[in-house]
Coordinates of C-alpha atoms and ligand atoms in Angstrom, one line a residue:
M1 CA 90.3 121.2 96.7
I2 CA 89.7 119.7 93.4
D3 CA 86.4 120.7 91.7
P4 CA 83.8 118.0 91.8
G5 CA 82.9 118.5 88.2
T6 CA 86.5 117.8 87.2
L7 CA 86.5 114.6 89.3
D8 CA 83.4 113.4 87.6
A9 CA 84.9 114.2 84.2
L10 CA 88.0 112.3 85.0
K11 CA 86.0 109.3 86.2
Q12 CA 84.1 109.5 82.9
I13 CA 87.4 108.9 80.9
V14 CA 88.2 105.6 82.7
G15 CA 84.7 104.2 83.4
P16 CA 83.4 102.6 86.7
N17 CA 86.2 99.9 86.7
G18 CA 88.8 102.5 86.2
Y19 CA 89.0 104.4 89.5
W20 CA 88.8 104.3 93.3
D21 CA 87.3 107.0 95.4
R22 CA 86.4 105.2 98.5
P23 CA 88.8 105.6 101.3
E24 CA 89.1 102.1 102.1
D25 CA 90.0 101.3 98.4
M26 CA 92.5 104.1 98.2
A27 CA 94.2 103.7 101.6
P28 CA 96.8 101.1 100.6
R29 CA 98.0 103.6 97.7
L30 CA 98.4 106.5 100.3
V31 CA 101.2 105.0 102.4
E32 CA 104.5 103.4 101.4
G33 CA 106.1 100.2 102.7
R34 CA 108.2 101.8 105.4
G35 CA 105.3 104.0 106.8
L36 CA 107.5 107.1 106.5
Y37 CA 105.2 108.9 104.0
R38 CA 101.4 109.2 104.1
G39 CA 99.2 111.2 101.7
A40 CA 95.6 112.0 100.7
T41 CA 93.6 112.2 97.6
P42 CA 90.1 112.3 96.3
L43 CA 90.6 110.0 93.5
V44 CA 92.9 107.2 92.3
L45 CA 92.6 106.9 88.6
R46 CA 93.6 103.6 87.0
P47 CA 93.5 104.0 83.1
A48 CA 93.8 100.9 81.0
S49 CA 95.3 102.4 77.9
T50 CA 97.6 105.3 76.7
P51 CA 94.7 107.1 75.1
E52 CA 93.0 107.1 78.5
V53 CA 96.2 108.4 80.2
S54 CA 96.3 111.1 77.5
R55 CA 92.8 112.3 78.0
I56 CA 93.3 112.3 81.8
M57 CA 96.5 114.5 81.4
E58 CA 94.6 116.8 79.1
A59 CA 91.8 117.3 81.5
C60 CA 94.1 117.7 84.5
H61 CA 96.2 120.2 82.5
S62 CA 93.3 122.4 81.7
A63 CA 91.9 122.1 85.2
R64 CA 95.3 122.7 86.8
V65 CA 95.1 119.4 88.7
P66 CA 98.4 118.0 90.1
V67 CA 99.0 114.3 89.2
V68 CA 101.0 111.8 91.2
P69 CA 101.9 108.7 89.1
Q70 CA 102.1 105.4 90.8
G71 CA 103.3 101.9 89.9
G72 CA 103.8 99.1 92.4
N73 CA 104.2 101.5 95.4
T74 CA 107.4 99.8 96.3
G75 CA 109.6 103.1 96.0
M76 CA 111.7 103.9 99.0
V77 CA 112.0 107.7 98.9
G78 CA 108.3 108.6 99.0
G79 CA 108.1 109.7 95.3
Q80 CA 104.8 107.8 94.7
I81 CA 102.8 109.2 97.6
P82 CA 100.7 112.3 97.3
S83 CA 100.9 115.2 99.7
A84 CA 98.6 115.1 102.7
D85 CA 96.5 118.1 101.6
G86 CA 94.6 116.1 99.1
T87 CA 95.1 118.5 96.2
A88 CA 96.5 115.9 93.8
I89 CA 95.0 112.9 92.1
V90 CA 96.9 109.6 92.0
L91 CA 97.4 108.0 88.6
G92 CA 97.9 104.3 88.9
L93 CA 99.4 102.4 85.9
D94 CA 98.6 98.9 87.2
R95 CA 95.8 98.2 84.6
M96 CA 98.0 98.9 81.7
T97 CA 99.3 95.3 81.3
T98 CA 99.6 94.7 77.6
L99 CA 102.7 92.7 76.5
R100 CA 103.0 94.5 73.2
S101 CA 105.6 92.4 71.3
V102 CA 108.7 90.2 71.7
D103 CA 111.4 90.2 68.9
P104 CA 113.8 87.6 69.8
L105 CA 116.0 88.2 66.7
N106 CA 116.2 91.9 67.6
N107 CA 116.6 90.9 71.3
T108 CA 113.8 93.4 72.3
I109 CA 110.5 93.2 74.2
A110 CA 107.8 96.0 74.0
V111 CA 105.7 96.3 77.2
D112 CA 103.0 98.5 78.9
A113 CA 104.2 100.3 82.0
G114 CA 101.8 98.4 84.1
L115 CA 103.5 94.9 83.8
T116 CA 105.4 93.8 86.9
L117 CA 109.1 93.3 86.6
Q118 CA 108.5 89.6 87.2
Q119 CA 105.9 89.3 84.3
V120 CA 108.5 90.9 82.0
Q121 CA 111.3 88.5 83.2
D122 CA 108.8 85.6 82.6
A123 CA 107.9 86.9 79.2
A124 CA 111.6 87.0 78.3
R125 CA 112.1 83.5 79.6
Q126 CA 109.3 82.0 77.4
A127 CA 111.2 83.5 74.4
D128 CA 114.3 81.8 75.6
R129 CA 115.9 85.2 76.5
L130 CA 116.9 87.0 79.8
F131 CA 115.5 90.3 81.0
P132 CA 118.2 90.8 83.7
L133 CA 116.8 93.6 86.0
S134 CA 116.3 91.9 89.4
L135 CA 115.4 93.3 92.7
G136 CA 113.6 92.2 95.9
A137 CA 110.3 93.8 94.9
E138 CA 110.2 92.2 91.5
G139 CA 106.8 90.6 92.1
T140 CA 105.1 93.9 92.9
C141 CA 107.1 96.8 91.3
L142 CA 105.9 97.8 87.8
I143 CA 108.2 98.5 84.8
G144 CA 106.8 102.1 84.6
G145 CA 108.1 102.6 88.3
N146 CA 111.5 100.7 87.4
L147 CA 111.9 103.3 84.6
A148 CA 110.8 106.4 86.5
T149 CA 113.3 105.5 89.3
N150 CA 116.1 104.1 86.9
A151 CA 116.1 101.0 89.1
G152 CA 119.3 99.1 89.8
G153 CA 119.1 95.8 91.7
T154 CA 121.5 92.9 91.9
A155 CA 122.5 92.5 88.2
V156 CA 123.7 96.0 87.6
L157 CA 127.4 94.8 87.7
R158 CA 126.8 92.7 84.6
Y159 CA 123.9 94.3 82.7
G160 CA 123.6 97.8 84.0
N161 CA 120.5 99.7 85.4
M162 CA 117.1 100.4 83.9
R163 CA 118.5 103.2 81.8
E164 CA 121.0 101.0 80.1
L165 CA 118.3 98.3 79.5
T166 CA 115.9 100.6 77.7
L167 CA 115.9 101.4 74.0
G168 CA 112.4 103.0 73.6
L169 CA 109.9 104.8 75.6
E170 CA 106.3 106.0 75.3
V171 CA 105.5 109.0 77.5
V172 CA 102.3 111.0 78.0
L173 CA 103.3 114.7 78.6
A174 CA 101.9 117.1 81.2
D175 CA 99.4 118.5 78.5
G176 CA 98.2 115.1 77.4
R177 CA 100.3 114.8 74.2
V178 CA 101.7 111.2 73.6
L179 CA 105.5 111.3 73.0
D180 CA 106.1 108.1 71.0
L181 CA 109.6 107.0 71.2
M182 CA 109.0 103.3 71.1
T183 CA 112.0 102.2 68.9
G184 CA 113.9 99.0 69.1
L185 CA 116.8 100.5 67.4
R186 CA 120.2 100.3 69.1
K187 CA 121.4 103.1 66.9
D188 CA 119.3 106.2 66.4
N189 CA 121.3 109.4 66.4
T190 CA 118.5 111.7 65.4
G191 CA 118.8 114.5 67.9
Y192 CA 118.7 114.7 71.7
D193 CA 118.1 111.3 73.6
L194 CA 114.7 112.3 74.9
K195 CA 114.0 108.9 76.5
D196 CA 116.9 109.4 78.9
L197 CA 115.2 112.5 80.3
F198 CA 112.3 110.6 81.5
I199 CA 114.1 107.5 82.9
G200 CA 114.8 108.5 86.5
S201 CA 112.6 111.5 86.4
E202 CA 110.4 110.0 89.2
G203 CA 107.0 111.1 87.6
T204 CA 108.1 114.8 87.4
L205 CA 108.5 115.1 83.6
G206 CA 105.9 112.9 82.2
I207 CA 103.8 109.6 82.6
I208 CA 105.7 106.6 81.2
T209 CA 103.1 104.3 79.5
G210 CA 105.3 101.9 77.5
A211 CA 108.8 100.9 76.8
V212 CA 111.0 98.8 74.6
L213 CA 113.5 96.9 76.6
K214 CA 116.7 94.9 75.8
L215 CA 116.8 91.2 75.9
F216 CA 119.9 89.0 76.5
P217 CA 120.8 85.4 75.7
R218 CA 119.7 83.1 78.6
P219 CA 122.7 81.9 80.6
R220 CA 123.4 78.2 80.2
E221 CA 125.4 77.9 83.4
T222 CA 124.9 79.9 86.7
E223 CA 127.1 79.5 89.7
T224 CA 126.1 80.9 93.2
L225 CA 128.4 81.0 96.1
M226 CA 128.7 82.6 99.5
V227 CA 132.1 83.5 100.9
A228 CA 133.3 84.6 104.4
V229 CA 135.8 87.4 104.4
A230 CA 137.4 89.5 107.1
S231 CA 136.4 93.0 105.8
P232 CA 134.9 95.0 102.9
Q233 CA 138.4 95.4 101.5
A234 CA 138.9 91.7 101.3
A235 CA 135.4 91.5 99.4
V236 CA 136.7 94.2 97.0
D237 CA 140.0 92.5 96.4
L238 CA 138.0 89.2 95.8
L239 CA 135.7 91.0 93.3
A240 CA 138.7 92.0 91.2
R241 CA 140.1 88.5 91.2
A242 CA 136.7 86.9 90.4
Q243 CA 136.2 89.3 87.4
A244 CA 139.6 88.3 86.2
A245 CA 139.1 84.6 86.8
T246 CA 135.8 84.5 84.9
G247 CA 136.5 87.0 82.2
G248 CA 134.0 89.5 83.5
Q249 CA 131.1 87.0 84.0
I250 CA 130.2 88.0 87.5
T251 CA 126.5 88.9 87.5
A252 CA 126.1 89.9 91.1
F253 CA 128.4 90.6 94.0
E254 CA 126.6 91.5 97.3
I255 CA 128.0 92.1 100.7
M256 CA 126.5 91.8 104.1
P257 CA 127.8 92.3 107.7
R258 CA 127.4 89.8 110.6
F259 CA 124.6 92.0 112.0
A260 CA 122.6 91.7 108.7
V261 CA 122.9 87.9 108.8
E262 CA 121.8 87.8 112.5
L263 CA 118.8 90.1 111.6
A264 CA 117.9 87.8 108.8
T265 CA 118.2 84.6 110.6
T266 CA 116.5 86.0 113.7
H267 CA 113.5 87.6 112.2
M268 CA 112.7 85.8 109.0
D269 CA 111.5 82.2 108.9
G270 CA 113.4 79.6 107.0
V271 CA 116.5 81.8 106.6
R272 CA 119.7 80.2 107.9
D273 CA 123.4 81.2 108.1
P274 CA 125.1 78.7 105.7
F275 CA 128.3 78.8 107.8
G276 CA 128.9 77.0 111.0
A277 CA 130.8 79.8 112.6
P278 CA 130.0 83.6 112.6
H279 CA 132.0 85.7 110.2
P280 CA 132.4 89.5 110.2
W281 CA 131.5 89.9 106.5
I282 CA 130.0 87.7 103.8
A283 CA 129.9 88.2 100.1
L284 CA 127.2 86.5 97.9
I285 CA 128.6 86.0 94.4
E286 CA 126.7 85.0 91.2
A287 CA 128.4 84.2 87.9
S288 CA 126.7 83.2 84.7
S289 CA 127.9 82.0 81.3
G290 CA 126.4 81.2 77.8
H291 CA 128.2 77.9 77.6
A292 CA 128.2 75.3 80.3
G293 CA 131.3 73.9 82.0
S294 CA 133.6 77.0 82.0
L295 CA 132.7 78.8 85.2
R296 CA 132.8 76.0 87.8
P297 CA 136.5 75.3 87.4
A298 CA 137.3 79.0 87.1
L299 CA 135.6 79.6 90.5
E300 CA 137.0 76.6 92.1
G301 CA 140.4 77.8 91.3
L302 CA 139.7 81.3 92.5
I303 CA 138.3 80.0 95.9
A304 CA 141.1 77.6 96.4
L305 CA 143.7 80.2 95.9
A306 CA 141.7 82.7 98.1
L307 CA 141.4 80.2 101.0
D308 CA 145.1 79.4 100.6
D309 CA 146.3 83.0 101.0
G310 CA 143.7 83.8 103.5
L311 CA 141.6 86.3 101.5
V312 CA 138.7 84.1 102.1
R313 CA 138.0 82.3 105.4
D314 CA 135.2 79.9 104.2
A315 CA 133.1 79.3 101.2
V316 CA 129.8 77.6 100.3
R317 CA 128.9 76.9 96.7
A318 CA 125.3 76.1 95.8
E319 CA 124.9 72.6 94.3
S320 CA 121.3 73.1 93.1
L321 CA 118.8 75.8 92.3
D322 CA 117.2 75.2 95.8
Q323 CA 120.6 75.8 97.5
A324 CA 121.2 78.9 95.3
A325 CA 117.8 80.3 96.4
A326 CA 118.6 79.6 100.1
L327 CA 121.8 81.7 99.7
W328 CA 119.8 84.5 98.1
A329 CA 117.1 84.3 100.7
V330 CA 119.7 85.4 103.4
R331 CA 120.4 88.5 101.2
E332 CA 116.8 89.4 100.4
A333 CA 115.7 88.9 104.0
I334 CA 117.7 91.9 105.2
P335 CA 115.2 94.6 104.2
P336 CA 112.2 93.1 105.9
A337 CA 114.4 91.9 108.9
Q338 CA 115.6 95.5 109.5
K339 CA 112.0 96.6 109.8
K340 CA 111.2 94.0 112.4
E341 CA 114.3 95.1 114.3
G342 CA 112.9 98.6 114.8
G343 CA 113.8 102.0 113.5
S344 CA 116.4 102.1 110.7
I345 CA 117.8 105.4 109.1
K346 CA 118.5 104.5 105.4
H347 CA 121.2 105.6 103.1
D348 CA 121.2 104.3 99.6
V349 CA 124.7 105.6 98.5
S350 CA 127.4 105.0 96.0
V351 CA 131.2 105.6 95.9
P352 CA 133.8 104.2 93.5
V353 CA 134.2 100.5 94.4
S354 CA 137.9 101.0 95.4
A355 CA 136.7 103.7 98.0
M356 CA 133.9 101.5 99.5
P357 CA 136.1 99.9 102.3
A358 CA 137.2 103.3 103.4
F359 CA 133.7 104.8 103.1
I360 CA 132.2 102.0 105.2
G361 CA 134.8 102.3 107.9
E362 CA 134.6 106.1 108.1
A363 CA 130.8 106.3 107.9
T364 CA 130.5 103.6 110.6
T365 CA 132.7 105.6 112.9
V366 CA 130.5 108.7 112.2
A367 CA 127.2 106.9 112.9
E368 CA 128.3 105.2 116.1
S369 CA 129.6 108.5 117.5
L370 CA 126.5 110.4 116.5
I371 CA 124.2 107.9 118.2
P372 CA 126.0 105.7 120.7
G373 CA 124.7 102.1 120.5
A374 CA 123.4 102.6 116.9
R375 CA 124.1 99.5 114.8
V376 CA 125.3 99.8 111.2
C377 CA 123.8 97.5 108.6
A378 CA 125.9 98.2 105.5
F379 CA 124.8 95.7 102.8
G380 CA 124.0 95.3 99.2
H381 CA 125.6 95.9 95.8
I382 CA 129.2 96.5 96.7
G383 CA 130.0 95.2 93.1
D384 CA 128.6 98.4 91.6
G385 CA 129.9 100.7 94.5
N386 CA 126.4 100.9 96.0
V387 CA 125.6 100.0 99.5
H388 CA 122.5 100.5 101.7
F389 CA 124.3 102.0 104.7
N390 CA 121.3 101.6 107.0
V391 CA 121.7 102.5 110.7
S392 CA 119.4 100.5 113.0
Q393 CA 118.3 102.0 116.4
P394 CA 120.2 100.9 119.5
A395 CA 118.7 97.6 121.0
G396 CA 115.7 98.6 123.0
A397 CA 115.7 102.3 122.1
D398 CA 112.5 104.1 121.4
R399 CA 111.8 103.9 117.5
D400 CA 110.4 107.4 117.0
E401 CA 113.0 109.0 119.3
F402 CA 115.7 107.2 117.1
L403 CA 114.2 108.2 113.9
A404 CA 114.1 111.9 114.9
H405 CA 117.8 111.9 114.3
W406 CA 117.2 111.1 110.7
D407 CA 118.2 114.4 109.2
A408 CA 121.3 114.8 111.4
M409 CA 122.5 111.3 110.5
Q410 CA 121.7 111.7 106.9
T411 CA 123.7 114.9 106.8
A412 CA 126.7 113.4 108.5
I413 CA 126.8 110.2 106.3
H414 CA 126.1 112.2 103.1
A415 CA 129.2 114.3 104.1
V416 CA 131.4 111.1 104.1
V417 CA 129.8 110.2 100.7
A418 CA 130.8 113.6 99.3
A419 CA 134.3 113.2 100.7
H420 CA 134.7 110.0 98.5
G421 CA 133.2 111.6 95.5
G422 CA 130.0 109.6 95.8
A423 CA 126.3 110.0 95.2
I424 CA 123.6 110.5 97.9
S425 CA 121.3 108.2 95.9
A426 CA 122.6 105.2 94.1
E427 CA 119.4 103.5 92.9
H428 CA 116.2 104.5 94.8
G429 CA 116.1 108.2 93.5
I430 CA 115.3 111.4 95.4
G431 CA 111.5 111.5 95.9
Q432 CA 110.5 113.4 99.0
M433 CA 113.3 112.0 101.2
K434 CA 116.3 113.6 99.6
R435 CA 115.1 116.8 98.0
H436 CA 116.9 119.0 100.6
A437 CA 119.9 116.8 100.4
L438 CA 119.9 117.2 96.6
A439 CA 120.0 121.0 97.0
Q440 CA 123.2 120.6 99.2
H441 CA 125.0 118.0 97.1
K442 CA 124.1 118.7 93.5
N443 CA 126.2 121.4 91.8
P444 CA 124.2 124.6 91.2
V445 CA 124.5 124.4 87.3
A446 CA 123.2 120.9 87.3
L447 CA 120.2 122.0 89.4
D448 CA 119.5 124.9 87.3
T449 CA 119.6 122.7 84.1
M450 CA 117.2 120.2 85.7
K451 CA 114.9 123.1 86.6
A452 CA 115.1 124.4 83.0
I453 CA 114.0 121.0 81.8
K454 CA 111.2 120.8 84.2
Q455 CA 110.1 124.2 83.2
A456 CA 110.1 123.3 79.6
L457 CA 108.1 120.0 80.1
D458 CA 105.9 120.9 83.0
P459 CA 105.5 124.7 83.2
L460 CA 102.4 124.5 85.3
G461 CA 104.2 122.2 87.9
L462 CA 101.4 119.6 87.8
L463 CA 103.5 116.5 87.5
N464 CA 104.4 115.0 91.0
P465 CA 104.8 118.4 92.8
G466 CA 107.1 118.4 95.8
K467 CA 109.3 115.5 94.5
L468 CA 112.9 115.2 93.4
L469 CA 113.6 119.0 92.6
P470 CA 114.4 121.1 95.6
Ligands
LIG1 P1 106.3 103.4 92.7 O1 106.9 103.1 94.1 O2 104.9 103.2 92.5 O3 106.8 104.8 92.3 C1 108.2 105.2 92.2 C2 108.4 106.5 91.6 O4 108.1 106.4 90.2 C3 107.5 107.6 92.1 O5 108.1 108.9 92.0 C4 106.2 107.6 91.0 O6 105.6 108.8 91.0 C5 107.0 107.3 89.7 N1 106.3 106.5 88.8 C6 105.8 105.3 88.9 N2 105.3 104.8 87.8 C7 105.4 105.8 87.0 C8 105.2 105.9 85.5 N3 104.5 105.0 84.8 N4 105.4 107.1 84.9 C9 106.1 108.1 85.6 N5 106.4 108.0 87.0 C10 106.1 106.8 87.5 N6 115.1 99.6 94.0 C11 116.4 99.4 93.4 O7 116.7 100.2 92.4 N7 117.1 98.4 93.6 C12 116.9 97.3 94.5 O8 117.6 96.5 94.7 C13 115.6 97.6 95.2 N8 115.2 96.5 96.1 C14 114.1 96.6 96.7 C15 113.8 95.7 97.7 C16 112.4 95.7 98.3 C17 112.0 94.7 99.2 C18 111.6 96.8 98.0 C19 110.3 97.0 98.8 C20 112.0 97.9 97.2 C21 113.2 97.8 96.5 N9 113.6 98.8 95.6 C22 114.8 98.6 94.9 C23 112.8 100.0 95.4 C24 111.7 99.9 94.3 O9 111.3 98.7 94.2 C25 112.1 100.5 93.1 O10 112.4 101.9 93.2 C26 111.1 100.4 92.0 O11 111.6 100.7 90.7 C27 109.9 101.1 92.2 O12 108.8 100.6 91.3 P2 107.3 100.8 91.6 O13 106.5 100.4 90.4 O14 106.9 100.2 92.9 O15 107.1 102.5 91.7
LIG2 C1 117.7 96.3 98.5 O1 118.7 96.2 97.7 O2 117.4 95.4 99.1 C2 117.0 97.6 98.6 O3 117.4 98.4 97.5 C3 117.5 98.3 99.9 C4 116.6 98.2 101.0 O4 115.6 97.5 100.9 O5 117.0 98.9 102.0
LIG3 ZN1 119.3 97.8 96.4

């Protein structure tokens, strides 16, 4: 257990408003949204500044106390939850909420790690700019967590993931030293790209306390439409046409099966299927442009042709922001709706876009033969070759009995991913959930190189032990 004197010293650093040690205050930080991982800790520290984080890490380093960093606790692989033995402290970044600076002419924004993604989007909008990262948890997840997980979301197709949106970083290292890489330069070729080591490191290499992020011109025209197609192949063919028709101005291209639409409209209030008849697959398409008037005719032409030659069976275009929001609501309702439907074995995977139809077909056959009656909900960011290949329990089955098949199902689906040259984690990271799968799927030289980096930056193994690395 952690020495009480050490705990008192840590509380001194942050002051009475900077920590929780009552079980009732800490409880929400010790379980994640899906209830798959539960942990314990004697202390949740909530520093308000980088110097406080530095002093905490210095104290934990000398006392050999493991530290689990936490942002908004929306991570999906258990990376933010401490082990159940209570030997680590949790370090929450949610009180570090300074908007450090906005530079519209340099198209950058400098932020503390504890701002929510939504707050950064809003700050960009106030400067007549766009910060494009967008995901269902944006009101809760923190920028530090987005960086630590290299978050993706629905706009990766156009703007890239968190790694591609970041120019500078501030990190507190395991021994408390502050690594100041807070640059807004787009070109800085002075040695290794250290920031990229920490982006996606899931709290295992350092505590991210600040970042300089890219801003983009705010779109002057956005078109949102939903199209009914016969198959993932038809969706992928349509994506290629849409990119050509708009000159690469597709911002998001999401897919969902009939089963997902049924879950969303059954379990989630106010969500309705925009089509009169059921369709096997639906694609949600968003395009945006810097000058008004060009997109609509391009998309109208695209859809007219696709209806003509049968690639598309039906289409609905949003005529207002509310209608666009209603189309997105169907898509964003899928994660919570799956939870209401019962047990769901999750796979956040990627394969080349061109291989996605074959992957979905083969993986569906594998899932249904492994657990007869299991229902596949393969939805999400097909435009970036990433689907959430989630398998729901057979109707009426016992949730826990079904979830007991998690490892067998995951192994089988990951084998199909590997057969298509894909990745076993597209955007959510490894956390606790996929450490063993990483050992099976990452090549040994890559694993050795990661371990060498971990050894160099955290030789005492205090940063987020038991996560990411096998
Ligand atoms: P947490 O969950 O608190 O932590 C995540 C990991 O980062 C942990 O390993 C933690 O130790 C580490 N960490 C957190 N803060 C820091 C820090 N400051 N320094 C170092 N390490 C840190 N993710 C996507 O990529 N795309 C999606 O489309 C998407 N959609 C989602 C939809 C819903 C409804 C939900 C609930 C989640 C979704 N997610 C998605 C997953 C999740 O939102 C992201 O992984 C997000 O980036 C996590 O941010 P967070 O602040 O909640 O981090
Ligand atoms: C999403 O894209 O909605 C999430 O990343 C996946 C999920 O919630 O399962
Ligand atoms: Zn996603």
